[in-house]
mmCIF file of N, CA and C in Angstrom:
data_model
loop_
_atom_site.group_PDB
_atom_site.id
_atom_site.type_symbol
_atom_site.label_atom_id
_atom_site.label_comp_id
_atom_site.label_asym_id
_atom_site.label_seq_id
_atom_site.Cartn_x
_atom_site.Cartn_y
_atom_site.Cartn_z
ATOM 1 N N UNK H 1 -7.711 7.004 -14.435
ATOM 2 C CA UNK H 1 -7.673 6.139 -13.274
ATOM 3 C C UNK H 1 -9.064 5.538 -13.076
ATOM 4 N N UNK H 2 -9.135 4.277 -12.779
ATOM 5 C CA UNK H 2 -10.414 3.600 -12.562
ATOM 6 C C UNK H 2 -10.960 3.915 -11.177
ATOM 7 N N UNK H 3 -12.247 3.780 -11.055
ATOM 8 C CA UNK H 3 -12.879 3.981 -9.754
ATOM 9 C C UNK H 3 -13.296 2.635 -9.188
ATOM 10 N N UNK H 4 -13.248 2.530 -7.888
ATOM 11 C CA UNK H 4 -13.665 1.280 -7.263
ATOM 12 C C UNK H 4 -15.172 1.302 -7.019
ATOM 13 N N UNK H 5 -15.758 0.192 -6.621
ATOM 14 C CA UNK H 5 -17.205 0.140 -6.406
ATOM 15 C C UNK H 5 -17.706 1.112 -5.340
ATOM 16 N N UNK H 6 -16.827 1.575 -4.483
ATOM 17 C CA UNK H 6 -17.226 2.513 -3.440
ATOM 18 C C UNK H 6 -17.235 3.952 -3.951
ATOM 19 N N UNK H 7 -16.829 4.180 -5.215
ATOM 20 C CA UNK H 7 -16.877 5.505 -5.800
ATOM 21 C C UNK H 7 -15.607 6.326 -5.674
ATOM 22 N N UNK H 8 -14.612 5.833 -4.981
ATOM 23 C CA UNK H 8 -13.349 6.563 -4.847
ATOM 24 C C UNK H 8 -12.353 6.062 -5.879
ATOM 25 N N UNK H 9 -11.453 6.924 -6.354
ATOM 26 C CA UNK H 9 -10.414 6.445 -7.283
ATOM 27 C C UNK H 9 -9.470 5.476 -6.570
ATOM 28 N N UNK H 10 -8.975 4.511 -7.323
ATOM 29 C CA UNK H 10 -7.959 3.612 -6.783
ATOM 30 C C UNK H 10 -6.651 4.380 -6.661
ATOM 31 N N UNK H 11 -6.005 4.296 -5.524
ATOM 32 C CA UNK H 11 -4.692 4.902 -5.337
ATOM 33 C C UNK H 11 -3.584 3.915 -5.653
ATOM 34 N N UNK H 12 -3.840 2.650 -5.370
ATOM 35 C CA UNK H 12 -2.827 1.628 -5.625
ATOM 36 C C UNK H 12 -3.498 0.368 -6.157
ATOM 37 N N UNK H 13 -2.923 -0.163 -7.230
ATOM 38 C CA UNK H 13 -3.434 -1.383 -7.853
ATOM 39 C C UNK H 13 -2.273 -2.361 -7.957
ATOM 40 N N UNK H 14 -2.463 -3.552 -7.440
ATOM 41 C CA UNK H 14 -1.424 -4.573 -7.438
ATOM 42 C C UNK H 14 -1.785 -5.659 -8.446
ATOM 43 N N UNK H 15 -0.905 -5.900 -9.408
ATOM 44 C CA UNK H 15 -1.078 -6.992 -10.371
ATOM 45 C C UNK H 15 -0.281 -8.193 -9.879
ATOM 46 N N UNK H 16 -0.929 -9.356 -9.832
ATOM 47 C CA UNK H 16 -0.268 -10.570 -9.363
ATOM 48 C C UNK H 16 -0.512 -11.687 -10.368
ATOM 49 N N UNK H 17 0.539 -12.409 -10.761
ATOM 50 C CA UNK H 17 0.319 -13.581 -11.618
ATOM 51 C C UNK H 17 -0.541 -14.603 -10.879
ATOM 52 N N UNK H 18 -1.563 -15.102 -11.542
ATOM 53 C CA UNK H 18 -2.464 -16.058 -10.915
ATOM 54 C C UNK H 18 -1.844 -17.410 -10.637
ATOM 55 N N UNK H 19 -0.614 -17.608 -11.078
ATOM 56 C CA UNK H 19 0.042 -18.909 -10.911
ATOM 57 C C UNK H 19 0.992 -18.959 -9.715
ATOM 58 N N UNK H 20 1.133 -17.884 -8.994
ATOM 59 C CA UNK H 20 2.126 -17.804 -7.916
ATOM 60 C C UNK H 20 1.460 -17.907 -6.539
ATOM 61 N N UNK H 21 1.477 -19.113 -5.961
ATOM 62 C CA UNK H 21 0.864 -19.352 -4.644
ATOM 63 C C UNK H 21 1.342 -18.362 -3.589
ATOM 64 N N UNK H 22 2.635 -18.171 -3.527
ATOM 65 C CA UNK H 22 3.215 -17.317 -2.482
ATOM 66 C C UNK H 22 2.733 -15.871 -2.621
ATOM 67 N N UNK H 23 2.683 -15.369 -3.852
ATOM 68 C CA UNK H 23 2.220 -14.001 -4.082
ATOM 69 C C UNK H 23 0.738 -13.856 -3.746
ATOM 70 N N UNK H 24 -0.050 -14.869 -4.073
ATOM 71 C CA UNK H 24 -1.480 -14.829 -3.753
ATOM 72 C C UNK H 24 -1.696 -14.785 -2.243
ATOM 73 N N UNK H 25 -0.941 -15.583 -1.519
ATOM 74 C CA UNK H 25 -1.050 -15.605 -0.060
ATOM 75 C C UNK H 25 -0.633 -14.264 0.539
ATOM 76 N N UNK H 26 0.462 -13.714 0.054
ATOM 77 C CA UNK H 26 0.968 -12.442 0.575
ATOM 78 C C UNK H 26 0.003 -11.293 0.282
ATOM 79 N N UNK H 27 -0.688 -11.355 -0.850
ATOM 80 C CA UNK H 27 -1.589 -10.274 -1.261
ATOM 81 C C UNK H 27 -2.714 -10.037 -0.263
ATOM 82 N N UNK H 28 -3.111 -11.074 0.465
ATOM 83 C CA UNK H 28 -4.193 -10.917 1.447
ATOM 84 C C UNK H 28 -3.870 -9.845 2.484
ATOM 85 N N UNK H 29 -2.607 -9.706 2.835
ATOM 86 C CA UNK H 29 -2.224 -8.767 3.881
ATOM 87 C C UNK H 29 -1.752 -7.417 3.390
ATOM 88 N N UNK H 30 -1.721 -7.207 2.087
ATOM 89 C CA UNK H 30 -1.249 -5.938 1.548
ATOM 90 C C UNK H 30 -2.375 -4.916 1.496
ATOM 91 N N UNK H 31 -2.015 -3.650 1.577
ATOM 92 C CA UNK H 31 -3.007 -2.581 1.672
ATOM 93 C C UNK H 31 -3.363 -1.956 0.326
ATOM 94 N N UNK H 32 -3.224 -2.677 -0.763
ATOM 95 C CA UNK H 32 -3.582 -2.134 -2.079
ATOM 96 C C UNK H 32 -5.090 -1.929 -2.159
ATOM 97 N N UNK H 33 -5.505 -0.879 -2.881
ATOM 98 C CA UNK H 33 -6.933 -0.625 -3.065
ATOM 99 C C UNK H 33 -7.582 -1.679 -3.949
ATOM 100 N N UNK H 34 -6.818 -2.226 -4.883
ATOM 101 C CA UNK H 34 -7.334 -3.270 -5.777
ATOM 102 C C UNK H 34 -6.227 -4.275 -6.046
ATOM 103 N N UNK H 35 -6.623 -5.524 -6.204
ATOM 104 C CA UNK H 35 -5.682 -6.582 -6.562
ATOM 105 C C UNK H 35 -6.206 -7.226 -7.834
ATOM 106 N N UNK H 36 -5.382 -7.228 -8.862
ATOM 107 C CA UNK H 36 -5.761 -7.836 -10.137
ATOM 108 C C UNK H 36 -4.942 -9.101 -10.308
ATOM 109 N N UNK H 37 -5.633 -10.214 -10.407
ATOM 110 C CA UNK H 37 -4.983 -11.506 -10.590
ATOM 111 C C UNK H 37 -4.895 -11.760 -12.086
ATOM 112 N N UNK H 38 -3.693 -11.774 -12.604
ATOM 113 C CA UNK H 38 -3.462 -11.872 -14.045
ATOM 114 C C UNK H 38 -3.292 -13.326 -14.467
ATOM 115 N N UNK H 39 -4.166 -13.770 -15.354
ATOM 116 C CA UNK H 39 -4.070 -15.115 -15.925
ATOM 117 C C UNK H 39 -3.711 -15.046 -17.403
ATOM 118 N N UNK H 40 -3.340 -13.875 -17.881
ATOM 119 C CA UNK H 40 -3.014 -13.691 -19.293
ATOM 120 C C UNK H 40 -1.499 -13.624 -19.483
ATOM 121 N N UNK H 41 -0.977 -12.409 -19.625
ATOM 122 C CA UNK H 41 0.431 -12.203 -19.966
ATOM 123 C C UNK H 41 1.404 -12.692 -18.898
ATOM 124 N N UNK H 42 0.990 -12.678 -17.653
ATOM 125 C CA UNK H 42 1.898 -13.040 -16.564
ATOM 126 C C UNK H 42 2.039 -14.545 -16.365
ATOM 127 N N UNK H 43 1.255 -15.326 -17.102
ATOM 128 C CA UNK H 43 1.269 -16.782 -16.930
ATOM 129 C C UNK H 43 1.656 -17.443 -18.247
ATOM 130 N N UNK H 44 2.648 -18.312 -18.194
ATOM 131 C CA UNK H 44 3.084 -19.041 -19.394
ATOM 132 C C UNK H 44 1.933 -19.903 -19.918
ATOM 133 N N UNK H 45 1.830 -20.055 -21.236
ATOM 134 C CA UNK H 45 0.719 -20.835 -21.815
ATOM 135 C C UNK H 45 0.573 -22.234 -21.218
ATOM 136 N N UNK H 46 1.671 -22.893 -20.947
ATOM 137 C CA UNK H 46 1.596 -24.254 -20.407
ATOM 138 C C UNK H 46 1.180 -24.289 -18.932
ATOM 139 N N UNK H 47 1.139 -23.132 -18.267
ATOM 140 C CA UNK H 47 0.749 -23.063 -16.857
ATOM 141 C C UNK H 47 -0.667 -22.533 -16.648
ATOM 142 N N UNK H 48 -1.352 -22.148 -17.715
ATOM 143 C CA UNK H 48 -2.650 -21.483 -17.571
ATOM 144 C C UNK H 48 -3.701 -22.351 -16.880
ATOM 145 N N UNK H 49 -3.779 -23.623 -17.213
ATOM 146 C CA UNK H 49 -4.789 -24.489 -16.597
ATOM 147 C C UNK H 49 -4.540 -24.619 -15.097
ATOM 148 N N UNK H 50 -3.296 -24.862 -14.717
ATOM 149 C CA UNK H 50 -3.001 -24.987 -13.283
ATOM 150 C C UNK H 50 -3.152 -23.639 -12.574
ATOM 151 N N UNK H 51 -2.839 -22.537 -13.260
ATOM 152 C CA UNK H 51 -2.992 -21.211 -12.654
ATOM 153 C C UNK H 51 -4.451 -20.924 -12.327
ATOM 154 N N UNK H 52 -5.353 -21.335 -13.194
ATOM 155 C CA UNK H 52 -6.785 -21.144 -12.912
ATOM 156 C C UNK H 52 -7.195 -21.896 -11.644
ATOM 157 N N UNK H 53 -6.690 -23.107 -11.486
ATOM 158 C CA UNK H 53 -7.011 -23.899 -10.292
ATOM 159 C C UNK H 53 -6.415 -23.264 -9.036
ATOM 160 N N UNK H 54 -5.177 -22.786 -9.144
ATOM 161 C CA UNK H 54 -4.509 -22.136 -8.006
ATOM 162 C C UNK H 54 -5.285 -20.889 -7.596
ATOM 163 N N UNK H 55 -5.666 -20.074 -8.579
ATOM 164 C CA UNK H 55 -6.392 -18.843 -8.276
ATOM 165 C C UNK H 55 -7.779 -19.140 -7.709
ATOM 166 N N UNK H 56 -8.460 -20.111 -8.261
ATOM 167 C CA UNK H 56 -9.788 -20.471 -7.745
ATOM 168 C C UNK H 56 -9.701 -20.883 -6.284
ATOM 169 N N UNK H 57 -8.704 -21.693 -5.950
ATOM 170 C CA UNK H 57 -8.531 -22.122 -4.557
ATOM 171 C C UNK H 57 -8.261 -20.924 -3.647
ATOM 172 N N UNK H 58 -7.434 -19.994 -4.111
ATOM 173 C CA UNK H 58 -7.117 -18.810 -3.304
ATOM 174 C C UNK H 58 -8.354 -17.940 -3.105
ATOM 175 N N UNK H 59 -9.135 -17.738 -4.164
ATOM 176 C CA UNK H 59 -10.342 -16.921 -4.046
ATOM 177 C C UNK H 59 -11.395 -17.610 -3.183
ATOM 178 N N UNK H 60 -11.503 -18.925 -3.307
ATOM 179 C CA UNK H 60 -12.450 -19.677 -2.472
ATOM 180 C C UNK H 60 -12.074 -19.591 -0.992
ATOM 181 N N UNK H 61 -10.777 -19.514 -0.705
ATOM 182 C CA UNK H 61 -10.314 -19.402 0.678
ATOM 183 C C UNK H 61 -10.636 -18.030 1.267
ATOM 184 N N UNK H 62 -10.834 -17.037 0.409
ATOM 185 C CA UNK H 62 -11.233 -15.705 0.854
ATOM 186 C C UNK H 62 -10.080 -14.857 1.346
ATOM 187 N N UNK H 63 -10.444 -13.709 1.905
ATOM 188 C CA UNK H 63 -9.457 -12.800 2.459
ATOM 189 C C UNK H 63 -9.104 -11.634 1.559
ATOM 190 N N UNK H 64 -9.685 -11.574 0.363
ATOM 191 C CA UNK H 64 -9.369 -10.490 -0.564
ATOM 192 C C UNK H 64 -10.460 -9.421 -0.589
ATOM 193 N N UNK H 65 -11.662 -9.759 -0.213
ATOM 194 C CA UNK H 65 -12.771 -8.813 -0.201
ATOM 195 C C UNK H 65 -13.164 -8.354 -1.599
ATOM 196 N N UNK H 66 -13.781 -7.184 -1.664
ATOM 197 C CA UNK H 66 -14.278 -6.641 -2.932
ATOM 198 C C UNK H 66 -13.167 -6.053 -3.788
ATOM 199 N N UNK H 67 -11.946 -6.047 -3.297
ATOM 200 C CA UNK H 67 -10.856 -5.432 -4.055
ATOM 201 C C UNK H 67 -10.199 -6.394 -5.030
ATOM 202 N N UNK H 68 -10.687 -7.622 -5.131
ATOM 203 C CA UNK H 68 -10.099 -8.636 -6.015
ATOM 204 C C UNK H 68 -10.744 -8.587 -7.394
ATOM 205 N N UNK H 69 -9.913 -8.531 -8.425
ATOM 206 C CA UNK H 69 -10.354 -8.540 -9.816
ATOM 207 C C UNK H 69 -9.560 -9.609 -10.538
ATOM 208 N N UNK H 70 -10.164 -10.245 -11.542
ATOM 209 C CA UNK H 70 -9.478 -11.292 -12.308
ATOM 210 C C UNK H 70 -9.352 -10.849 -13.752
ATOM 211 N N UNK H 71 -8.146 -10.974 -14.305
ATOM 212 C CA UNK H 71 -7.896 -10.678 -15.711
ATOM 213 C C UNK H 71 -7.612 -12.001 -16.401
ATOM 214 N N UNK H 72 -8.517 -12.419 -17.295
ATOM 215 C CA UNK H 72 -8.305 -13.683 -18.000
ATOM 216 C C UNK H 72 -8.668 -13.564 -19.459
#
C-alpha cells in the first residue's frame, strides 16, 4: 500500500478517467484519501488530447487538494 505525503497509508484510492467531466466534478466531494486521474488505459486513444485539456481545466479550478495524482 502506498503512503500519502502526510505519512499515513492510503485507505481509499479512487481512479477516475481524465476524460469524464462529470466524474471529475463529483470527485471533489468524495472522501477518498487519494484521487488518481487516469489518462492512460481509461481514455481512448482518440480522446487523449481532449482529456488532457479537460483534466487541466478541472485541476486549475481546484478543490482536490494534495490528494490529486495524475497517471499519464
